[in-house]
Amino acid sequence: RSGGLFNELSNIIAINADGIAEGVAIGGDRFVGSVFIDNLLRMESNPKVKYMILLGEVGGTEEYKVIKAIKDGRITKPIIAWCIGTIAKYYDSGVQFGHAGASANAESETAEYKNNAMAEAGIFVPATFNDLPAKIKEVFDSLDIAPIPEPEMNTVPKVRRSKQFICTISDDRGEEATYAGFPISSVATPDTGKGIGDVIALLWFKKQYPKWATDFIETVIKTVADHGPAVSGAHNAKVTARAGKSVVEALVTGLLTIGPRFGGAIDGAAQYFKYADDNGLDPKAFLKYMKGQGVPIPGIGHRIKSLKNPDLRVTGLMDFATENFPSTPLLDYARTVEALTTSKKENLILNVDGTIGILMVDMWRALGYSEEEINEFIESGTLNSFFIVGRTIGFIGHVLDEKRLAMPMYRHPMDDILYDVQVAEEI
């Protein structure tokens, strides 16, 4: 009778038998369009229907018409039935359930009475509604019904398209955007005690770093912010700015020079020195290994600085690490390598790129990252990203300087160019 329970019953049948040939929810009103006996007699004459299931409820006498049809032979197929509402007997007064017709006006209309009457007539009646699935399976299995070939079903298209992007670092859907779960206001202002190092830790690594680590990150960024106008990146940015291009266009031309020969040795230094340390290579074995690779040691060597003219940026970074890091094993190893390289040539010192890369590995190890995680940081270009962030400050400074000084279009002096043009040969 219940439309809602009809859905549940259909699911129970599908799970415990082979599906449904026909189903009708006649409704729980007092006056309905059809009753149990009308539909069961029609199903009795349908050869596709092997057994029938009736789900009644408290109220009314329609179940007795089915019992009479069984007794006089008009219905011969097995019937499984249950009337819901057996709880009504536990109430002191009459109970009106949700349906208009779900109210017993006599004992014969109670669910318990009708269940007993149907069981006496040979209908399969479970002990409770919870036992109905097992009863359906029991009757279905006993009938030895030939399996029905399952048709090939069409693939249902996805209702929702897959996401184009996944973001795990920030969320702008709430009242306030967050960095790795922390509201921007909790890290943005000076009174929070947080700096740009804390923001980088949240957005790059999704972690809260201790102060010594965030201070080191900020020290690195400030250290590499600029190194004068002569380096390739600053030169490009200045020339582009003098061509009348915007700040962002001039900045990009400077950033695009960052690579293995300019500012991009941080990743390489971390990679090779970490490899040597991981594999237990002593300094001499490491130099031999790098010679076999056919590449200079990243992070070693400087065009201007040497043992006699040390790079104070490197000195500052090393002093900070010595005073604040829990330990610096990779830096200690790199210093022994530097002792060998400078014995051959005084300018083969640990440069700022090498120092940053090596100390970043020491920092991550002290923070508890696994070697696999550190390798992933290196391979993804994380270390060079610190140089990119820092040097962006300097590049923008040079661009603004050119604009402030209203410098004219740059043209390189011809006396600084060697022209060696040969007449093209005919082929």
Tab-separated table of C-alpha atoms in Angstrom:
chain	number	residue	atom	x	y	z
A	1	ARG	CA	0.000	0.000	0.000
A	2	SER	CA	2.761	2.492	0.882
A	3	GLY	CA	4.517	4.200	-2.025
A	4	GLY	CA	7.600	4.855	0.072
A	5	LEU	CA	7.797	1.248	1.248
A	6	PHE	CA	7.211	0.114	-2.338
A	7	ASN	CA	10.614	1.578	-3.189
A	8	GLU	CA	12.233	-0.223	-0.281
A	9	LEU	CA	10.445	-3.474	-1.131
A	10	SER	CA	11.632	-3.260	-4.737
A	11	ASN	CA	15.205	-2.950	-3.511
A	12	ILE	CA	14.767	-5.930	-1.163
A	13	ILE	CA	13.411	-8.069	-4.012
A	14	ALA	CA	16.229	-7.048	-6.349
A	15	ILE	CA	18.814	-8.059	-3.751
A	16	ASN	CA	17.235	-11.365	-2.719
A	17	ALA	CA	15.655	-12.564	-5.975
A	18	ASP	CA	15.926	-11.853	-9.706
A	19	GLY	CA	13.941	-8.636	-9.976
A	20	ILE	CA	10.356	-7.551	-10.539
A	21	ALA	CA	7.971	-8.357	-13.390
A	22	GLU	CA	5.357	-5.864	-12.212
A	23	GLY	CA	4.752	-3.752	-9.146
A	24	VAL	CA	1.874	-1.569	-7.961
A	25	ALA	CA	1.620	0.854	-5.050
A	26	ILE	CA	-2.142	1.119	-4.470
A	27	GLY	CA	-1.768	3.790	-1.779
A	28	GLY	CA	-2.924	4.101	1.808
A	29	ASP	CA	-6.109	6.122	1.324
A	30	ARG	CA	-9.521	4.844	2.456
A	31	PHE	CA	-10.745	4.806	-1.132
A	32	VAL	CA	-8.257	3.691	-3.799
A	33	GLY	CA	-8.356	3.037	-7.539
A	34	SER	CA	-7.542	-0.664	-7.216
A	35	VAL	CA	-7.108	-3.131	-4.378
A	36	PHE	CA	-4.894	-6.148	-3.688
A	37	ILE	CA	-7.194	-8.751	-5.208
A	38	ASP	CA	-7.555	-6.830	-8.500
A	39	ASN	CA	-3.816	-6.788	-9.082
A	40	LEU	CA	-3.041	-10.262	-7.734
A	41	LEU	CA	-5.647	-11.906	-9.990
A	42	ARG	CA	-4.105	-10.170	-12.992
A	43	MET	CA	-0.635	-11.333	-11.941
A	44	GLU	CA	-1.984	-14.854	-11.404
A	45	SER	CA	-2.746	-15.014	-15.130
A	46	ASN	CA	0.635	-13.579	-16.166
A	47	PRO	CA	3.034	-16.460	-16.957
A	48	LYS	CA	6.042	-14.203	-16.339
A	49	VAL	CA	5.045	-13.850	-12.685
A	50	LYS	CA	6.237	-16.872	-10.659
A	51	TYR	CA	5.305	-15.663	-7.180
A	52	MET	CA	3.736	-12.577	-5.621
A	53	ILE	CA	4.496	-10.317	-2.679
A	54	LEU	CA	1.870	-8.371	-0.750
A	55	LEU	CA	2.788	-5.580	1.653
A	56	GLY	CA	-0.287	-4.467	3.573
A	57	GLU	CA	-0.789	-2.475	6.723
A	58	VAL	CA	-3.065	-1.990	9.680
A	59	GLY	CA	-6.616	-0.980	8.719
A	60	GLY	CA	-9.072	-2.317	6.174
A	61	THR	CA	-10.050	-5.865	5.165
A	62	GLU	CA	-8.653	-6.190	1.630
A	63	GLU	CA	-6.233	-8.938	2.710
A	64	TYR	CA	-9.200	-11.210	3.483
A	65	LYS	CA	-10.316	-11.051	-0.171
A	66	VAL	CA	-6.911	-12.495	-1.094
A	67	ILE	CA	-7.311	-15.254	1.500
A	68	LYS	CA	-10.723	-16.148	0.013
A	69	ALA	CA	-9.249	-16.273	-3.519
A	70	ILE	CA	-6.591	-18.712	-2.327
A	71	LYS	CA	-9.165	-20.922	-0.662
A	72	ASP	CA	-11.448	-21.079	-3.698
A	73	GLY	CA	-8.529	-21.755	-6.081
A	74	ARG	CA	-8.486	-18.515	-8.025
A	75	ILE	CA	-4.928	-17.859	-6.806
A	76	THR	CA	-2.459	-20.734	-6.896
A	77	LYS	CA	0.909	-19.010	-7.118
A	78	PRO	CA	2.938	-18.611	-3.924
A	79	ILE	CA	2.364	-15.362	-2.046
A	80	ILE	CA	4.682	-13.737	0.463
A	81	ALA	CA	2.899	-11.174	2.635
A	82	TRP	CA	3.318	-8.899	5.604
A	83	CYS	CA	1.083	-6.290	7.205
A	84	ILE	CA	2.943	-3.457	8.871
A	85	GLY	CA	1.684	-1.782	12.032
A	86	THR	CA	2.026	-4.649	14.514
A	87	ILE	CA	3.291	-2.132	17.071
A	88	ALA	CA	-0.266	-0.761	17.431
A	89	LYS	CA	-1.143	-3.364	20.060
A	90	TYR	CA	1.346	-1.798	22.460
A	91	TYR	CA	-0.607	1.464	22.606
A	92	ASP	CA	-3.459	1.921	25.105
A	93	SER	CA	-5.747	3.626	22.590
A	94	GLY	CA	-6.307	3.321	18.875
A	95	VAL	CA	-3.502	4.567	16.644
A	96	GLN	CA	-3.902	6.496	13.411
A	97	PHE	CA	-0.800	5.930	11.299
A	98	GLY	CA	0.278	8.261	8.496
A	99	HIS	CA	-2.106	6.921	5.853
A	100	ALA	CA	-5.787	7.827	5.961
A	101	GLY	CA	-6.713	4.156	5.819
A	102	ALA	CA	-4.136	2.984	8.363
A	103	SER	CA	-6.436	2.725	11.358
A	104	ALA	CA	-8.005	-0.435	12.774
A	105	ASN	CA	-11.696	-0.106	13.633
A	106	ALA	CA	-11.968	-3.768	14.661
A	107	GLU	CA	-9.649	-6.516	15.851
A	108	SER	CA	-9.794	-8.167	12.418
A	109	GLU	CA	-8.293	-5.008	10.911
A	110	THR	CA	-5.175	-5.088	13.098
A	111	ALA	CA	-1.897	-5.984	11.434
A	112	GLU	CA	-1.232	-8.877	13.808
A	113	TYR	CA	-4.660	-10.443	13.202
A	114	LYS	CA	-4.332	-10.181	9.416
A	115	ASN	CA	-0.790	-11.636	9.463
A	116	ASN	CA	-2.020	-14.657	11.423
A	117	ALA	CA	-4.983	-15.125	9.078
A	118	MET	CA	-2.757	-15.016	5.997
A	119	ALA	CA	-0.314	-17.491	7.508
A	120	GLU	CA	-3.179	-19.917	8.272
A	121	ALA	CA	-4.277	-19.654	4.620
A	122	GLY	CA	-0.860	-20.835	3.401
A	123	ILE	CA	0.648	-17.473	2.612
A	124	PHE	CA	4.350	-17.132	3.474
A	125	VAL	CA	4.393	-14.637	6.355
A	126	PRO	CA	7.713	-13.736	8.054
A	127	ALA	CA	7.949	-13.301	11.807
A	128	THR	CA	8.827	-9.605	11.431
A	129	PHE	CA	9.406	-7.097	8.666
A	130	ASN	CA	13.157	-7.517	9.213
A	131	ASP	CA	12.743	-11.195	8.292
A	132	LEU	CA	11.038	-10.342	4.990
A	133	PRO	CA	14.241	-10.341	2.874
A	134	ALA	CA	15.190	-13.818	4.087
A	135	LYS	CA	11.636	-15.089	3.451
A	136	ILE	CA	11.724	-13.747	-0.125
A	137	LYS	CA	15.052	-15.454	-0.773
A	138	GLU	CA	13.795	-18.704	0.781
A	139	VAL	CA	10.685	-18.843	-1.424
A	140	PHE	CA	12.548	-17.729	-4.553
A	141	ASP	CA	15.222	-20.407	-4.119
A	142	SER	CA	12.607	-23.116	-3.501
A	143	LEU	CA	10.839	-22.407	-6.805
A	144	ASP	CA	13.872	-23.252	-8.944
A	145	ILE	CA	13.127	-20.417	-11.357
A	146	ALA	CA	15.226	-20.354	-14.521
A	147	PRO	CA	17.652	-17.415	-14.534
A	148	ILE	CA	16.668	-14.453	-16.666
A	149	PRO	CA	19.371	-13.245	-19.081
A	150	GLU	CA	20.553	-9.850	-17.939
A	151	PRO	CA	20.506	-7.296	-20.767
A	152	GLU	CA	23.617	-5.266	-21.452
A	153	MET	CA	23.060	-1.951	-19.759
A	154	ASN	CA	24.086	1.340	-21.266
A	155	THR	CA	26.765	3.204	-19.387
A	156	VAL	CA	25.200	6.001	-17.433
A	157	PRO	CA	27.049	9.235	-18.201
A	158	LYS	CA	28.585	11.123	-15.331
A	159	VAL	CA	26.231	13.708	-13.960
A	160	ARG	CA	29.092	15.923	-12.818
A	161	ARG	CA	32.245	16.577	-14.788
A	162	SER	CA	35.548	15.927	-13.092
A	163	LYS	CA	37.349	18.837	-11.482
A	164	GLN	CA	39.819	20.729	-13.645
A	165	PHE	CA	42.046	21.783	-10.744
A	166	ILE	CA	42.802	20.555	-7.240
A	167	CYS	CA	43.937	23.011	-4.558
A	168	THR	CA	45.405	21.777	-1.263
A	169	ILE	CA	47.083	24.962	0.000
A	170	SER	CA	44.423	27.676	0.252
A	171	ASP	CA	40.657	28.086	0.383
A	172	ASP	CA	38.697	31.232	-0.476
A	173	ARG	CA	35.178	29.823	-0.074
A	174	GLY	CA	34.479	30.928	3.481
A	175	GLU	CA	34.081	34.262	5.202
A	176	GLU	CA	37.858	34.709	5.080
A	177	ALA	CA	40.398	33.043	2.792
A	178	THR	CA	42.834	30.682	4.483
A	179	TYR	CA	46.443	29.621	3.995
A	180	ALA	CA	46.713	25.888	4.761
A	181	GLY	CA	43.716	26.211	7.062
A	182	PHE	CA	44.824	29.442	8.781
A	183	PRO	CA	42.871	32.674	8.159
A	184	ILE	CA	44.939	35.321	6.390
A	185	SER	CA	44.363	37.681	9.324
A	186	SER	CA	46.158	35.219	11.610
A	187	VAL	CA	49.463	35.665	9.758
A	188	ALA	CA	49.210	38.979	7.884
A	189	THR	CA	49.703	41.751	10.417
A	190	PRO	CA	52.772	42.425	12.605
A	191	ASP	CA	50.871	41.751	15.826
A	192	THR	CA	50.459	38.089	14.807
A	193	GLY	CA	54.208	37.618	15.125
A	194	LYS	CA	54.263	35.951	11.712
A	195	GLY	CA	56.427	36.890	8.754
A	196	ILE	CA	56.807	36.013	5.096
A	197	GLY	CA	58.702	32.879	6.148
A	198	ASP	CA	55.594	31.619	7.934
A	199	VAL	CA	53.442	32.308	4.865
A	200	ILE	CA	55.894	30.421	2.643
A	201	ALA	CA	55.888	27.495	5.087
A	202	LEU	CA	52.078	27.350	4.921
A	203	LEU	CA	51.649	27.801	1.179
A	204	TRP	CA	54.697	25.871	-0.065
A	205	PHE	CA	54.931	23.090	2.506
A	206	LYS	CA	51.534	23.157	4.295
A	207	LYS	CA	53.327	23.157	7.652
A	208	GLN	CA	53.874	25.500	10.579
A	209	TYR	CA	57.648	25.913	10.826
A	210	PRO	CA	59.434	26.898	14.046
A	211	LYS	CA	60.805	30.429	14.247
A	212	TRP	CA	64.432	29.477	13.555
A	213	ALA	CA	63.341	27.897	10.252
A	214	THR	CA	61.107	30.778	9.126
A	215	ASP	CA	63.832	33.243	10.133
A	216	PHE	CA	66.283	31.325	7.946
A	217	ILE	CA	63.874	31.421	4.995
A	218	GLU	CA	63.548	35.182	5.387
A	219	THR	CA	67.327	35.525	5.727
A	220	VAL	CA	67.776	33.671	2.437
A	221	ILE	CA	65.233	35.863	0.643
A	222	LYS	CA	66.862	39.060	1.915
A	223	THR	CA	70.339	37.757	1.114
A	224	VAL	CA	69.587	36.996	-2.548
A	225	ALA	CA	67.333	40.013	-3.173
A	226	ASP	CA	69.932	41.772	-5.324
A	227	HIS	CA	73.556	41.600	-6.421
A	228	GLY	CA	73.923	44.668	-8.544
A	229	PRO	CA	73.002	45.642	-12.113
A	230	ALA	CA	75.712	43.680	-13.909
A	231	VAL	CA	74.240	40.181	-13.538
A	232	SER	CA	72.250	38.831	-16.469
A	233	GLY	CA	68.822	38.998	-14.839
A	234	ALA	CA	69.103	42.584	-13.638
A	235	HIS	CA	70.648	43.624	-16.963
A	236	ASN	CA	67.746	42.116	-18.915
A	237	ALA	CA	65.173	43.745	-16.652
A	238	LYS	CA	66.826	47.162	-16.983
A	239	VAL	CA	67.127	46.960	-20.776
A	240	THR	CA	63.475	45.920	-21.093
A	241	ALA	CA	62.322	48.711	-18.793
A	242	ARG	CA	64.246	51.233	-20.908
A	243	ALA	CA	62.348	49.928	-23.949
A	244	GLY	CA	59.192	51.291	-22.350
A	245	LYS	CA	57.758	47.964	-21.215
A	246	SER	CA	55.719	47.502	-18.035
A	247	VAL	CA	57.049	46.374	-14.672
A	248	VAL	CA	55.749	42.837	-15.097
A	249	GLU	CA	57.147	42.512	-18.630
A	250	ALA	CA	60.561	43.764	-17.563
A	251	LEU	CA	60.487	41.527	-14.476
A	252	VAL	CA	59.765	38.427	-16.539
A	253	THR	CA	62.752	39.038	-18.836
A	254	GLY	CA	64.962	39.073	-15.776
A	255	LEU	CA	63.411	35.973	-14.238
A	256	LEU	CA	63.833	34.017	-17.465
A	257	THR	CA	67.622	34.235	-17.150
A	258	ILE	CA	67.572	32.239	-13.903
A	259	GLY	CA	68.951	28.798	-14.612
A	260	PRO	CA	72.032	26.595	-14.253
A	261	ARG	CA	74.418	29.514	-14.885
A	262	PHE	CA	72.628	32.189	-12.893
A	263	GLY	CA	70.958	31.599	-9.563
A	264	GLY	CA	69.827	28.118	-10.489
A	265	ALA	CA	72.641	26.189	-8.855
A	266	ILE	CA	70.810	25.930	-5.533
A	267	ASP	CA	68.876	22.820	-6.571
A	268	GLY	CA	71.986	21.261	-8.107
A	269	ALA	CA	74.141	21.901	-5.054
A	270	ALA	CA	71.564	20.341	-2.756
A	271	GLN	CA	71.136	17.369	-5.085
A	272	TYR	CA	74.821	16.497	-5.520
A	273	PHE	CA	76.015	17.206	-1.986
A	274	LYS	CA	73.067	15.258	-0.570
A	275	TYR	CA	73.842	12.368	-2.936
A	276	ALA	CA	77.444	12.296	-1.757
A	277	ASP	CA	76.410	12.388	1.896
A	278	ASP	CA	73.686	9.751	1.428
A	279	ASN	CA	76.147	7.393	-0.252
A	280	GLY	CA	78.986	7.918	2.213
A	281	LEU	CA	81.411	9.468	-0.282
A	282	ASP	CA	84.401	11.118	1.355
A	283	PRO	CA	85.410	14.498	-0.136
A	284	LYS	CA	88.024	12.998	-2.477
A	285	ALA	CA	85.583	10.358	-3.703
A	286	PHE	CA	82.978	13.070	-4.258
A	287	LEU	CA	85.365	15.144	-6.388
A	288	LYS	CA	86.229	12.046	-8.398
A	289	TYR	CA	82.529	11.276	-8.861
A	290	MET	CA	81.771	14.797	-10.099
A	291	LYS	CA	84.728	14.659	-12.476
A	292	GLY	CA	83.272	11.448	-13.871
A	293	GLN	CA	79.950	13.213	-14.356
A	294	GLY	CA	81.726	15.801	-16.477
A	295	VAL	CA	80.103	18.770	-14.734
A	296	PRO	CA	81.434	21.410	-12.337
A	297	ILE	CA	80.304	20.988	-8.749
A	298	PRO	CA	77.159	23.133	-8.349
A	299	GLY	CA	77.557	25.577	-5.485
A	300	ILE	CA	81.354	25.675	-5.691
A	301	GLY	CA	83.240	28.592	-7.238
A	302	HIS	CA	82.862	32.337	-7.710
A	303	ARG	CA	84.067	34.745	-10.396
A	304	ILE	CA	85.148	37.413	-7.905
A	305	LYS	CA	85.112	36.053	-4.365
A	306	SER	CA	87.803	33.773	-2.918
A	307	LEU	CA	89.363	32.676	0.355
A	308	LYS	CA	91.120	36.037	0.592
A	309	ASN	CA	88.013	37.955	-0.464
A	310	PRO	CA	85.162	35.968	1.102
A	311	ASP	CA	81.508	36.425	0.201
A	312	LEU	CA	79.954	37.993	3.285
A	313	ARG	CA	76.546	36.677	2.228
A	314	VAL	CA	77.873	33.151	2.645
A	315	THR	CA	79.496	34.031	5.948
A	316	GLY	CA	76.220	35.453	7.249
A	317	LEU	CA	74.198	32.394	6.265
A	318	MET	CA	76.717	30.014	7.829
A	319	ASP	CA	76.852	32.044	11.048
A	320	PHE	CA	73.047	32.046	11.299
A	321	ALA	CA	72.872	28.276	10.789
A	322	THR	CA	75.620	27.596	13.325
A	323	GLU	CA	73.846	29.688	15.954
A	324	ASN	CA	70.252	28.596	15.304
A	325	PHE	CA	70.081	25.192	13.576
A	326	PRO	CA	69.923	22.074	15.771
A	327	SER	CA	72.787	20.694	13.645
A	328	THR	CA	74.399	21.242	10.238
A	329	PRO	CA	75.857	17.884	9.138
A	330	LEU	CA	75.633	18.529	5.392
A	331	LEU	CA	77.219	21.970	5.754
A	332	ASP	CA	80.025	20.390	7.789
A	333	TYR	CA	80.554	17.880	4.983
A	334	ALA	CA	80.499	20.642	2.348
A	335	ARG	CA	83.167	22.582	4.267
A	336	THR	CA	85.507	19.586	4.025
A	337	VAL	CA	84.875	19.481	0.269
A	338	GLU	CA	85.586	23.225	0.074
A	339	ALA	CA	88.903	22.673	1.838
A	340	LEU	CA	89.965	20.375	-1.014
A	341	THR	CA	88.701	22.564	-3.861
A	342	THR	CA	90.274	25.768	-2.501
A	343	SER	CA	93.606	23.966	-2.108
A	344	LYS	CA	93.608	23.774	-5.908
A	345	LYS	CA	92.240	27.261	-6.612
A	346	GLU	CA	91.340	29.987	-4.136
A	347	ASN	CA	88.074	30.980	-5.789
A	348	LEU	CA	86.609	27.451	-5.646
A	349	ILE	CA	84.729	28.365	-2.490
A	350	LEU	CA	81.229	27.535	-1.382
A	351	ASN	CA	79.174	30.224	-3.071
A	352	VAL	CA	75.825	31.607	-1.961
A	353	ASP	CA	73.842	29.168	-4.138
A	354	GLY	CA	75.645	26.171	-2.696
A	355	THR	CA	75.360	27.414	0.872
A	356	ILE	CA	71.618	27.988	0.557
A	357	GLY	CA	70.965	24.592	-1.046
A	358	ILE	CA	73.040	22.711	1.510
A	359	LEU	CA	71.559	24.525	4.513
A	360	MET	CA	68.025	23.972	3.220
A	361	VAL	CA	68.685	20.223	3.306
A	362	ASP	CA	70.002	20.547	6.866
A	363	MET	CA	66.888	22.561	7.782
A	364	TRP	CA	64.471	19.992	6.338
A	365	ARG	CA	66.281	17.124	8.022
A	366	ALA	CA	66.100	18.938	11.350
A	367	LEU	CA	62.365	19.501	10.784
A	368	GLY	CA	61.835	15.745	10.444
A	369	TYR	CA	61.223	15.366	6.717
A	370	SER	CA	62.082	12.001	5.182
A	371	GLU	CA	64.863	11.698	2.614
A	372	GLU	CA	62.223	10.935	-0.027
A	373	GLU	CA	60.342	14.139	0.809
A	374	ILE	CA	63.534	16.189	0.650
A	375	ASN	CA	64.426	14.652	-2.706
A	376	GLU	CA	60.966	15.588	-3.969
A	377	PHE	CA	61.479	19.190	-2.835
A	378	ILE	CA	64.769	19.339	-4.723
A	379	GLU	CA	63.461	17.692	-7.886
A	380	SER	CA	60.423	19.976	-8.036
A	381	GLY	CA	62.570	23.126	-8.047
A	382	THR	CA	61.650	24.292	-4.563
A	383	LEU	CA	65.132	25.541	-3.731
A	384	ASN	CA	65.510	27.692	-6.824
A	385	SER	CA	62.104	29.130	-5.947
A	386	PHE	CA	63.650	30.831	-2.913
A	387	PHE	CA	66.097	32.579	-5.240
A	388	ILE	CA	63.259	33.527	-7.591
A	389	VAL	CA	61.228	35.091	-4.774
A	390	GLY	CA	64.204	36.984	-3.382
A	391	ARG	CA	65.653	38.209	-6.665
A	392	THR	CA	62.205	39.370	-7.822
A	393	ILE	CA	62.530	42.097	-5.195
A	394	GLY	CA	65.801	43.275	-6.719
A	395	PHE	CA	64.645	43.049	-10.324
A	396	ILE	CA	61.587	45.178	-9.559
A	397	GLY	CA	63.891	47.648	-7.826
A	398	HIS	CA	66.045	47.958	-10.950
A	399	VAL	CA	62.973	48.352	-13.187
A	400	LEU	CA	61.540	51.099	-10.990
A	401	ASP	CA	64.960	52.733	-10.860
A	402	GLU	CA	65.106	52.914	-14.659
A	403	LYS	CA	61.617	54.419	-14.820
A	404	ARG	CA	62.312	56.876	-12.028
A	405	LEU	CA	65.464	58.071	-13.788
A	406	ALA	CA	63.587	58.259	-17.111
A	407	MET	CA	66.413	56.399	-18.808
A	408	PRO	CA	66.339	56.370	-22.617
A	409	MET	CA	66.170	53.346	-24.903
A	410	TYR	CA	69.282	51.223	-24.441
A	411	ARG	CA	71.571	50.407	-27.341
A	412	HIS	CA	74.736	48.464	-26.713
A	413	PRO	CA	77.911	50.314	-27.720
A	414	MET	CA	79.309	49.055	-31.001
A	415	ASP	CA	82.896	49.159	-29.754
A	416	ASP	CA	81.984	46.394	-27.312
A	417	ILE	CA	80.903	44.057	-30.122
A	418	LEU	CA	83.280	41.952	-32.193
A	419	TYR	CA	81.891	41.714	-35.703
A	420	ASP	CA	83.213	38.620	-37.434
A	421	VAL	CA	80.952	38.222	-40.455
A	422	GLN	CA	82.093	36.026	-43.359
A	423	VAL	CA	80.697	36.164	-46.884
A	424	ALA	CA	78.310	33.256	-47.262
A	425	GLU	CA	79.539	30.550	-49.601
A	426	GLU	CA	77.341	29.281	-52.393
A	427	ILE	CA	76.275	25.615	-52.066
